[in-house]
PDB file of N, CA, C and O in Angstrom:
ATOM      1  N   MET N   1     142.220 161.454 149.733  1.00  0.00           N
ATOM      2  CA  MET N   1     143.114 162.582 148.858  1.00  0.00           C
ATOM      3  C   MET N   1     142.156 162.408 147.546  1.00  0.00           C
ATOM      4  O   MET N   1     142.245 161.250 147.325  1.00  0.00           O
ATOM      5  N   ARG N   2     142.086 163.499 147.129  1.00  0.00           N
ATOM      6  CA  ARG N   2     141.808 163.998 146.406  1.00  0.00           C
ATOM      7  C   ARG N   2     142.344 163.846 144.928  1.00  0.00           C
ATOM      8  O   ARG N   2     143.174 164.622 145.345  1.00  0.00           O
ATOM      9  N   ALA N   3     142.555 163.366 143.249  1.00  0.00           N
ATOM     10  CA  ALA N   3     143.934 163.385 142.994  1.00  0.00           C
ATOM     11  C   ALA N   3     143.221 164.723 141.052  1.00  0.00           C
ATOM     12  O   ALA N   3     141.724 164.458 140.784  1.00  0.00           O
ATOM     13  N   PHE N   4     144.013 165.592 140.956  1.00  0.00           N
ATOM     14  CA  PHE N   4     144.090 165.685 139.786  1.00  0.00           C
ATOM     15  C   PHE N   4     145.055 166.115 138.947  1.00  0.00           C
ATOM     16  O   PHE N   4     146.123 165.510 138.786  1.00  0.00           O
ATOM     17  N   GLU N   5     144.767 166.155 137.907  1.00  0.00           N
ATOM     18  CA  GLU N   5     145.062 165.106 136.805  1.00  0.00           C
ATOM     19  C   GLU N   5     145.783 166.933 135.566  1.00  0.00           C
ATOM     20  O   GLU N   5     144.430 167.203 135.084  1.00  0.00           O
ATOM     21  N   PHE N   6     146.339 167.114 134.878  1.00  0.00           N
ATOM     22  CA  PHE N   6     146.737 168.699 134.427  1.00  0.00           C
ATOM     23  C   PHE N   6     148.581 168.486 133.610  1.00  0.00           C
ATOM     24  O   PHE N   6     149.245 168.086 134.365  1.00  0.00           O
ATOM     25  N   THR N   7     148.626 168.284 132.016  1.00  0.00           N
ATOM     26  CA  THR N   7     149.443 169.158 131.029  1.00  0.00           C
ATOM     27  C   THR N   7     150.487 170.761 132.354  1.00  0.00           C
ATOM     28  O   THR N   7     149.557 171.589 132.378  1.00  0.00           O
ATOM     29  N   ALA N   8     151.466 170.273 132.744  1.00  0.00           N
ATOM     30  CA  ALA N   8     152.505 172.072 132.625  1.00  0.00           C
ATOM     31  C   ALA N   8     153.828 171.445 131.998  1.00  0.00           C
ATOM     32  O   ALA N   8     154.282 170.686 131.647  1.00  0.00           O
ATOM     33  N   HIS N   9     153.877 173.169 131.963  1.00  0.00           N
ATOM     34  CA  HIS N   9     155.932 172.877 131.870  1.00  0.00           C
ATOM     35  C   HIS N   9     156.619 173.374 132.174  1.00  0.00           C
ATOM     36  O   HIS N   9     155.992 175.167 132.781  1.00  0.00           O
ATOM     37  N   PRO N  10     157.368 173.123 133.685  1.00  0.00           N
ATOM     38  CA  PRO N  10     158.322 174.085 134.264  1.00  0.00           C
ATOM     39  C   PRO N  10     158.739 174.838 133.670  1.00  0.00           C
ATOM     40  O   PRO N  10     159.396 174.937 132.646  1.00  0.00           O
ATOM     41  N   THR N  11     158.902 176.281 134.726  1.00  0.00           N
ATOM     42  CA  THR N  11     160.155 178.099 134.913  1.00  0.00           C
ATOM     43  C   THR N  11     161.680 176.976 134.474  1.00  0.00           C
ATOM     44  O   THR N  11     162.039 175.839 135.307  1.00  0.00           O
ATOM     45  N   GLU N  12     162.210 178.441 134.168  1.00  0.00           N
ATOM     46  CA  GLU N  12     163.548 178.011 134.409  1.00  0.00           C
ATOM     47  C   GLU N  12     163.829 177.548 135.190  1.00  0.00           C
ATOM     48  O   GLU N  12     165.130 176.629 135.391  1.00  0.00           O
ATOM     49  N   ASN N  13     163.710 178.323 136.167  1.00  0.00           N
ATOM     50  CA  ASN N  13     163.256 177.623 137.764  1.00  0.00           C
ATOM     51  C   ASN N  13     163.154 176.202 138.265  1.00  0.00           C
ATOM     52  O   ASN N  13     163.557 176.636 139.851  1.00  0.00           O
ATOM     53  N   GLY N  14     162.242 175.469 137.745  1.00  0.00           N
ATOM     54  CA  GLY N  14     161.590 174.215 138.480  1.00  0.00           C
ATOM     55  C   GLY N  14     159.996 174.138 138.951  1.00  0.00           C
ATOM     56  O   GLY N  14     160.119 173.373 138.785  1.00  0.00           O
ATOM     57  N   SER N  15     159.093 176.068 138.964  1.00  0.00           N
ATOM     58  CA  SER N  15     158.147 176.241 139.238  1.00  0.00           C
ATOM     59  C   SER N  15     157.379 175.847 138.225  1.00  0.00           C
ATOM     60  O   SER N  15     157.582 175.766 136.986  1.00  0.00           O
ATOM     61  N   ILE N  16     156.181 174.400 138.252  1.00  0.00           N
ATOM     62  CA  ILE N  16     155.042 174.495 137.919  1.00  0.00           C
ATOM     63  C   ILE N  16     153.905 175.396 138.146  1.00  0.00           C
ATOM     64  O   ILE N  16     153.687 176.120 140.089  1.00  0.00           O
ATOM     65  N   GLN N  17     153.575 176.257 137.745  1.00  0.00           N
ATOM     66  CA  GLN N  17     151.586 176.722 138.340  1.00  0.00           C
ATOM     67  C   GLN N  17     151.175 175.671 137.740  1.00  0.00           C
ATOM     68  O   GLN N  17     150.062 175.159 136.990  1.00  0.00           O
ATOM     69  N   LEU N  18     150.254 176.014 139.245  1.00  0.00           N
ATOM     70  CA  LEU N  18     148.479 174.895 139.302  1.00  0.00           C
ATOM     71  C   LEU N  18     147.988 175.465 138.495  1.00  0.00           C
ATOM     72  O   LEU N  18     147.735 176.933 138.286  1.00  0.00           O
ATOM     73  N   PRO N  19     146.987 174.928 137.222  1.00  0.00           N
ATOM     74  CA  PRO N  19     145.716 175.777 136.921  1.00  0.00           C
ATOM     75  C   PRO N  19     144.343 176.186 138.208  1.00  0.00           C
ATOM     76  O   PRO N  19     144.572 176.389 138.952  1.00  0.00           O
ATOM     77  N   PRO N  20     144.084 177.764 137.763  1.00  0.00           N
ATOM     78  CA  PRO N  20     142.932 178.357 138.657  1.00  0.00           C
ATOM     79  C   PRO N  20     142.045 178.155 139.150  1.00  0.00           C
ATOM     80  O   PRO N  20     141.683 177.739 140.437  1.00  0.00           O
ATOM     81  N   GLY N  21     141.823 176.347 138.526  1.00  0.00           N
ATOM     82  CA  GLY N  21     140.408 175.098 139.230  1.00  0.00           C
ATOM     83  C   GLY N  21     140.938 175.217 139.844  1.00  0.00           C
ATOM     84  O   GLY N  21     140.150 174.592 141.047  1.00  0.00           O
ATOM     85  N   ILE N  22     142.259 174.505 140.004  1.00  0.00           N
ATOM     86  CA  ILE N  22     142.835 173.625 141.289  1.00  0.00           C
ATOM     87  C   ILE N  22     143.663 174.956 142.912  1.00  0.00           C
ATOM     88  O   ILE N  22     142.636 174.300 143.995  1.00  0.00           O
ATOM     89  N   VAL N  23     144.294 176.318 141.662  1.00  0.00           N
ATOM     90  CA  VAL N  23     144.483 176.490 143.224  1.00  0.00           C
ATOM     91  C   VAL N  23     143.036 176.909 143.741  1.00  0.00           C
ATOM     92  O   VAL N  23     143.146 177.157 145.541  1.00  0.00           O
ATOM     93  N   SER N  24     142.122 177.346 143.589  1.00  0.00           N
ATOM     94  CA  SER N  24     141.086 177.762 143.755  1.00  0.00           C
ATOM     95  C   SER N  24     139.798 176.921 145.373  1.00  0.00           C
ATOM     96  O   SER N  24     139.139 176.543 146.859  1.00  0.00           O
ATOM     97  N   GLN N  25     140.983 175.154 145.141  1.00  0.00           N
ATOM     98  CA  GLN N  25     141.066 174.258 145.969  1.00  0.00           C
ATOM     99  C   GLN N  25     141.423 173.630 146.686  1.00  0.00           C
ATOM    100  O   GLN N  25     141.546 173.451 147.695  1.00  0.00           O
ATOM    101  N   VAL N  26     142.642 173.938 146.896  1.00  0.00           N
ATOM    102  CA  VAL N  26     143.666 174.199 147.423  1.00  0.00           C
ATOM    103  C   VAL N  26     143.749 174.956 148.384  1.00  0.00           C
ATOM    104  O   VAL N  26     144.168 176.865 148.636  1.00  0.00           O
ATOM    105  N   ASN N  27     143.817 174.903 150.117  1.00  0.00           N
ATOM    106  CA  ASN N  27     144.211 175.529 151.248  1.00  0.00           C
ATOM    107  C   ASN N  27     145.915 175.240 151.258  1.00  0.00           C
ATOM    108  O   ASN N  27     146.570 174.291 151.431  1.00  0.00           O
ATOM    109  N   PRO N  28     146.179 177.087 151.420  1.00  0.00           N
ATOM    110  CA  PRO N  28     147.599 176.881 151.188  1.00  0.00           C
ATOM    111  C   PRO N  28     147.893 177.347 153.091  1.00  0.00           C
ATOM    112  O   PRO N  28     149.360 176.313 152.490  1.00  0.00           O
ATOM    113  N   ASP N  29     147.383 176.544 154.221  1.00  0.00           N
ATOM    114  CA  ASP N  29     147.860 175.934 155.368  1.00  0.00           C
ATOM    115  C   ASP N  29     148.560 175.089 155.207  1.00  0.00           C
ATOM    116  O   ASP N  29     148.907 174.239 155.697  1.00  0.00           O
ATOM    117  N   VAL N  30     147.649 173.881 153.902  1.00  0.00           N
ATOM    118  CA  VAL N  30     148.080 172.211 154.112  1.00  0.00           C
ATOM    119  C   VAL N  30     148.771 171.872 153.164  1.00  0.00           C
ATOM    120  O   VAL N  30     149.012 172.750 151.930  1.00  0.00           O
ATOM    121  N   GLY N  31     150.130 169.861 153.233  1.00  0.00           N
ATOM    122  CA  GLY N  31     150.145 170.465 152.038  1.00  0.00           C
ATOM    123  C   GLY N  31     149.896 169.825 151.085  1.00  0.00           C
ATOM    124  O   GLY N  31     149.397 169.324 151.445  1.00  0.00           O
ATOM    125  N   VAL N  32     150.793 169.449 149.397  1.00  0.00           N
ATOM    126  CA  VAL N  32     150.505 168.590 148.704  1.00  0.00           C
ATOM    127  C   VAL N  32     150.885 167.162 148.426  1.00  0.00           C
ATOM    128  O   VAL N  32     151.997 168.749 148.971  1.00  0.00           O
ATOM    129  N   LYS N  33     150.570 166.882 147.955  1.00  0.00           N
ATOM    130  CA  LYS N  33     151.192 165.378 147.575  1.00  0.00           C
ATOM    131  C   LYS N  33     151.582 165.779 146.041  1.00  0.00           C
ATOM    132  O   LYS N  33     150.693 165.617 145.326  1.00  0.00           O
ATOM    133  N   VAL N  34     152.417 165.929 145.281  1.00  0.00           N
ATOM    134  CA  VAL N  34     153.040 166.083 143.820  1.00  0.00           C
ATOM    135  C   VAL N  34     153.383 165.401 143.634  1.00  0.00           C
ATOM    136  O   VAL N  34     154.803 164.093 143.600  1.00  0.00           O
ATOM    137  N   ILE N  35     153.099 164.236 142.184  1.00  0.00           N
ATOM    138  CA  ILE N  35     153.906 163.383 141.241  1.00  0.00           C
ATOM    139  C   ILE N  35     154.277 164.304 140.408  1.00  0.00           C
ATOM    140  O   ILE N  35     153.497 164.119 139.249  1.00  0.00           O
ATOM    141  N   VAL N  36     155.465 163.942 139.640  1.00  0.00           N
ATOM    142  CA  VAL N  36     155.462 164.118 138.265  1.00  0.00           C
ATOM    143  C   VAL N  36     156.135 162.905 137.204  1.00  0.00           C
ATOM    144  O   VAL N  36     157.192 162.367 137.794  1.00  0.00           O
ATOM    145  N   LEU N  37     155.196 162.642 136.840  1.00  0.00           N
ATOM    146  CA  LEU N  37     155.273 161.900 135.621  1.00  0.00           C
ATOM    147  C   LEU N  37     156.428 162.018 134.264  1.00  0.00           C
ATOM    148  O   LEU N  37     155.953 162.933 133.497  1.00  0.00           O
ATOM    149  N   LEU N  38     156.839 161.449 133.409  1.00  0.00           N
ATOM    150  CA  LEU N  38     157.412 162.468 132.428  1.00  0.00           C
ATOM    151  C   LEU N  38     157.182 161.304 131.200  1.00  0.00           C
ATOM    152  O   LEU N  38     157.907 159.773 131.590  1.00  0.00           O
ATOM    153  N   PRO N  39     157.579 161.717 130.470  1.00  0.00           N
ATOM    154  CA  PRO N  39     156.717 160.597 128.775  1.00  0.00           C
ATOM    155  C   PRO N  39     158.230 159.034 128.928  1.00  0.00           C
ATOM    156  O   PRO N  39     159.049 159.917 129.861  1.00  0.00           O
ATOM    157  N   GLU N  40     157.708 158.059 128.800  1.00  0.00           N
ATOM    158  CA  GLU N  40     158.516 157.374 128.569  1.00  0.00           C
ATOM    159  C   GLU N  40     159.279 157.210 127.150  1.00  0.00           C
ATOM    160  O   GLU N  40     157.991 157.311 126.380  1.00  0.00           O
ATOM    161  N   ASP N  41     160.273 156.846 126.468  1.00  0.00           N
ATOM    162  CA  ASP N  41     160.733 156.250 125.794  1.00  0.00           C
ATOM    163  C   ASP N  41     159.923 154.950 125.299  1.00  0.00           C
ATOM    164  O   ASP N  41     159.781 154.198 126.238  1.00  0.00           O
ATOM    165  N   ASP N  42     159.543 154.402 123.590  1.00  0.00           N
ATOM    166  CA  ASP N  42     158.843 153.717 123.540  1.00  0.00           C
ATOM    167  C   ASP N  42     159.580 152.043 123.904  1.00  0.00           C
ATOM    168  O   ASP N  42     158.712 151.740 123.987  1.00  0.00           O
ATOM    169  N   GLU N  43     160.500 152.299 123.883  1.00  0.00           N
ATOM    170  CA  GLU N  43     161.187 150.572 124.131  1.00  0.00           C
ATOM    171  C   GLU N  43     161.206 150.568 125.598  1.00  0.00           C
ATOM    172  O   GLU N  43     160.447 149.035 126.578  1.00  0.00           O
ATOM    173  N   GLN N  44     161.052 151.565 126.226  1.00  0.00           N
ATOM    174  CA  GLN N  44     161.441 151.096 128.125  1.00  0.00           C
ATOM    175  C   GLN N  44     160.400 150.877 128.461  1.00  0.00           C
ATOM    176  O   GLN N  44     160.076 149.946 129.221  1.00  0.00           O
ATOM    177  N   ALA N  45     159.340 151.553 128.041  1.00  0.00           N
ATOM    178  CA  ALA N  45     158.145 151.743 128.011  1.00  0.00           C
ATOM    179  C   ALA N  45     157.916 150.629 127.559  1.00  0.00           C
ATOM    180  O   ALA N  45     156.340 149.889 128.124  1.00  0.00           O
ATOM    181  N   TRP N  46     157.903 149.536 126.670  1.00  0.00           N
ATOM    182  CA  TRP N  46     156.630 148.133 126.391  1.00  0.00           C
ATOM    183  C   TRP N  46     158.485 146.991 127.182  1.00  0.00           C
ATOM    184  O   TRP N  46     157.312 145.929 127.971  1.00  0.00           O
ATOM    185  N   ILE N  47     159.141 147.449 127.869  1.00  0.00           N
ATOM    186  CA  ILE N  47     160.208 146.475 128.492  1.00  0.00           C
ATOM    187  C   ILE N  47     159.500 146.414 129.612  1.00  0.00           C
ATOM    188  O   ILE N  47     159.366 144.954 130.614  1.00  0.00           O
ATOM    189  N   LYS N  48     159.931 147.419 130.426  1.00  0.00           N
ATOM    190  CA  LYS N  48     158.356 147.768 131.749  1.00  0.00           C
ATOM    191  C   LYS N  48     156.706 146.865 132.158  1.00  0.00           C
ATOM    192  O   LYS N  48     156.821 146.330 132.321  1.00  0.00           O
ATOM    193  N   PHE N  49     155.784 147.213 130.641  1.00  0.00           N
ATOM    194  CA  PHE N  49     154.472 146.473 130.891  1.00  0.00           C
ATOM    195  C   PHE N  49     155.101 145.107 130.882  1.00  0.00           C
ATOM    196  O   PHE N  49     154.435 144.382 131.227  1.00  0.00           O
ATOM    197  N   GLY N  50     156.393 144.387 130.084  1.00  0.00           N
ATOM    198  CA  GLY N  50     156.376 142.545 130.029  1.00  0.00           C
ATOM    199  C   GLY N  50     156.732 142.662 131.378  1.00  0.00           C
ATOM    200  O   GLY N  50     155.893 142.135 131.273  1.00  0.00           O
ATOM    201  N   MET N  51     157.590 143.234 132.156  1.00  0.00           N
ATOM    202  CA  MET N  51     158.213 142.528 133.357  1.00  0.00           C
ATOM    203  C   MET N  51     157.062 143.447 133.572  1.00  0.00           C
ATOM    204  O   MET N  51     156.904 141.882 135.012  1.00  0.00           O
ATOM    205  N   ASP N  52     155.688 143.821 134.112  1.00  0.00           N
ATOM    206  CA  ASP N  52     154.763 144.244 135.298  1.00  0.00           C
ATOM    207  C   ASP N  52     154.176 142.776 134.907  1.00  0.00           C
ATOM    208  O   ASP N  52     153.365 142.084 135.053  1.00  0.00           O
ATOM    209  N   GLN N  53     153.822 142.474 133.252  1.00  0.00           N
ATOM    210  CA  GLN N  53     152.768 141.616 133.514  1.00  0.00           C
ATOM    211  C   GLN N  53     153.157 140.161 133.588  1.00  0.00           C
ATOM    212  O   GLN N  53     152.725 139.333 134.259  1.00  0.00           O
ATOM    213  N   PHE N  54     155.167 139.620 133.450  1.00  0.00           N
ATOM    214  CA  PHE N  54     154.947 138.351 134.378  1.00  0.00           C
ATOM    215  C   PHE N  54     155.035 138.095 135.082  1.00  0.00           C
ATOM    216  O   PHE N  54     154.846 137.246 135.766  1.00  0.00           O
ATOM    217  N   ALA N  55     155.070 139.748 135.967  1.00  0.00           N
ATOM    218  CA  ALA N  55     155.297 139.887 137.454  1.00  0.00           C
ATOM    219  C   ALA N  55     154.736 139.956 138.287  1.00  0.00           C
ATOM    220  O   ALA N  55     153.357 138.682 139.201  1.00  0.00           O
ATOM    221  N   LYS N  56     153.266 139.790 137.234  1.00  0.00           N
ATOM    222  CA  LYS N  56     150.942 138.870 138.387  1.00  0.00           C
ATOM    223  C   LYS N  56     150.990 138.060 137.696  1.00  0.00           C
ATOM    224  O   LYS N  56     150.675 137.597 138.883  1.00  0.00           O
ATOM    225  N   GLY N  57     151.673 137.410 137.434  1.00  0.00           N
ATOM    226  CA  GLY N  57     151.419 135.735 136.821  1.00  0.00           C
ATOM    227  C   GLY N  57     152.454 134.628 138.451  1.00  0.00           C
ATOM    228  O   GLY N  57     151.957 133.829 138.146  1.00  0.00           O
ATOM    229  N   TYR N  58     153.191 136.055 138.453  1.00  0.00           N
ATOM    230  CA  TYR N  58     154.777 135.548 139.449  1.00  0.00           C
ATOM    231  C   TYR N  58     153.162 134.917 141.515  1.00  0.00           C
ATOM    232  O   TYR N  58     152.911 135.363 141.476  1.00  0.00           O
ATOM    233  N   SER N  59     154.168 134.003 141.549  1.00  0.00           N
ATOM    234  CA  SER N  59     153.604 133.270 142.652  1.00  0.00           C
ATOM    235  C   SER N  59     154.526 133.481 144.372  1.00  0.00           C
ATOM    236  O   SER N  59     155.684 132.708 143.690  1.00  0.00           O
ATOM    237  N   PRO N  60     154.816 133.681 145.631  1.00  0.00           N
ATOM    238  CA  PRO N  60     155.408 133.418 145.623  1.00  0.00           C
ATOM    239  C   PRO N  60     155.629 131.461 146.722  1.00  0.00           C
ATOM    240  O   PRO N  60     156.720 131.199 146.419  1.00  0.00           O
ATOM    241  N   GLU N  61     154.164 131.024 145.736  1.00  0.00           N
ATOM    242  CA  GLU N  61     154.689 129.519 145.532  1.00  0.00           C
ATOM    243  C   GLU N  61     155.840 128.947 144.668  1.00  0.00           C
ATOM    244  O   GLU N  61     155.971 128.372 144.874  1.00  0.00           O
ATOM    245  N   ASP N  62     155.803 129.558 143.678  1.00  0.00           N
ATOM    246  CA  ASP N  62     156.554 129.321 143.220  1.00  0.00           C
ATOM    247  C   ASP N  62     158.451 129.191 143.450  1.00  0.00           C
ATOM    248  O   ASP N  62     159.301 129.152 142.127  1.00  0.00           O
ATOM    249  N   ASN N  63     158.326 130.258 143.448  1.00  0.00           N
ATOM    250  CA  ASN N  63     159.735 130.298 144.881  1.00  0.00           C
ATOM    251  C   ASN N  63     160.345 128.414 144.980  1.00  0.00           C
ATOM    252  O   ASN N  63     161.740 128.785 144.766  1.00  0.00           O
ATOM    253  N   ILE N  64     159.265 127.848 144.970  1.00  0.00           N
ATOM    254  CA  ILE N  64     159.722 126.383 145.386  1.00  0.00           C
ATOM    255  C   ILE N  64     161.038 126.304 144.149  1.00  0.00           C
ATOM    256  O   ILE N  64     161.726 124.579 143.976  1.00  0.00           O
ATOM    257  N   TYR N  65     160.169 126.496 141.972  1.00  0.00           N
ATOM    258  CA  TYR N  65     160.838 126.152 141.443  1.00  0.00           C
ATOM    259  C   TYR N  65     162.647 126.873 141.169  1.00  0.00           C
ATOM    260  O   TYR N  65     163.444 126.475 140.331  1.00  0.00           O
ATOM    261  N   ASP N  66     163.067 128.073 142.495  1.00  0.00           N
ATOM    262  CA  ASP N  66     163.879 128.111 142.352  1.00  0.00           C
ATOM    263  C   ASP N  66     165.708 128.116 142.367  1.00  0.00           C
ATOM    264  O   ASP N  66     166.730 127.459 141.773  1.00  0.00           O
ATOM    265  N   ASP N  67     165.311 126.672 143.337  1.00  0.00           N
ATOM    266  CA  ASP N  67     165.379 125.860 144.329  1.00  0.00           C
ATOM    267  C   ASP N  67     166.598 124.563 143.060  1.00  0.00           C
ATOM    268  O   ASP N  67     167.181 123.349 143.348  1.00  0.00           O
ATOM    269  N   LEU N  68     165.358 124.192 142.330  1.00  0.00           N
ATOM    270  CA  LEU N  68     165.648 122.714 142.094  1.00  0.00           C
ATOM    271  C   LEU N  68     167.344 122.867 140.896  1.00  0.00           C
ATOM    272  O   LEU N  68     166.824 124.206 139.662  1.00  0.00           O
ATOM    273  N   ARG N  69     168.681 122.360 140.484  1.00  0.00           N
ATOM    274  CA  ARG N  69     169.120 121.973 139.913  1.00  0.00           C
ATOM    275  C   ARG N  69     168.569 120.784 138.587  1.00  0.00           C
ATOM    276  O   ARG N  69     167.241 119.817 138.675  1.00  0.00           O
ATOM    277  N   ALA N  70     168.552 121.506 137.073  1.00  0.00           N
ATOM    278  CA  ALA N  70     169.196 120.489 135.956  1.00  0.00           C
ATOM    279  C   ALA N  70     169.561 119.267 136.184  1.00  0.00           C
ATOM    280  O   ALA N  70     170.534 119.169 136.509  1.00  0.00           O
ATOM    281  N   GLY N  71     168.716 118.119 135.521  1.00  0.00           N
ATOM    282  CA  GLY N  71     169.457 116.415 135.713  1.00  0.00           C
ATOM    283  C   GLY N  71     168.339 115.796 135.711  1.00  0.00           C
ATOM    284  O   GLY N  71     168.014 114.909 136.022  1.00  0.00           O
TER     285      GLY N  71
END
């Protein structure tokens, strides 16, 4: 699968127009996969980044500690 990245502004009815250079490479008889990325505010982006970094260091073997009781 090939990927193209471009910035677009949706119209009032929600349509997004593909740039001409991409349209020429798309077969109209074949479906395309569309992913819409919206900008995040800075605080939410940092929270997500921190959670992602924490999760990278977690291993299934670490859940042995989940059932330990203090004392």
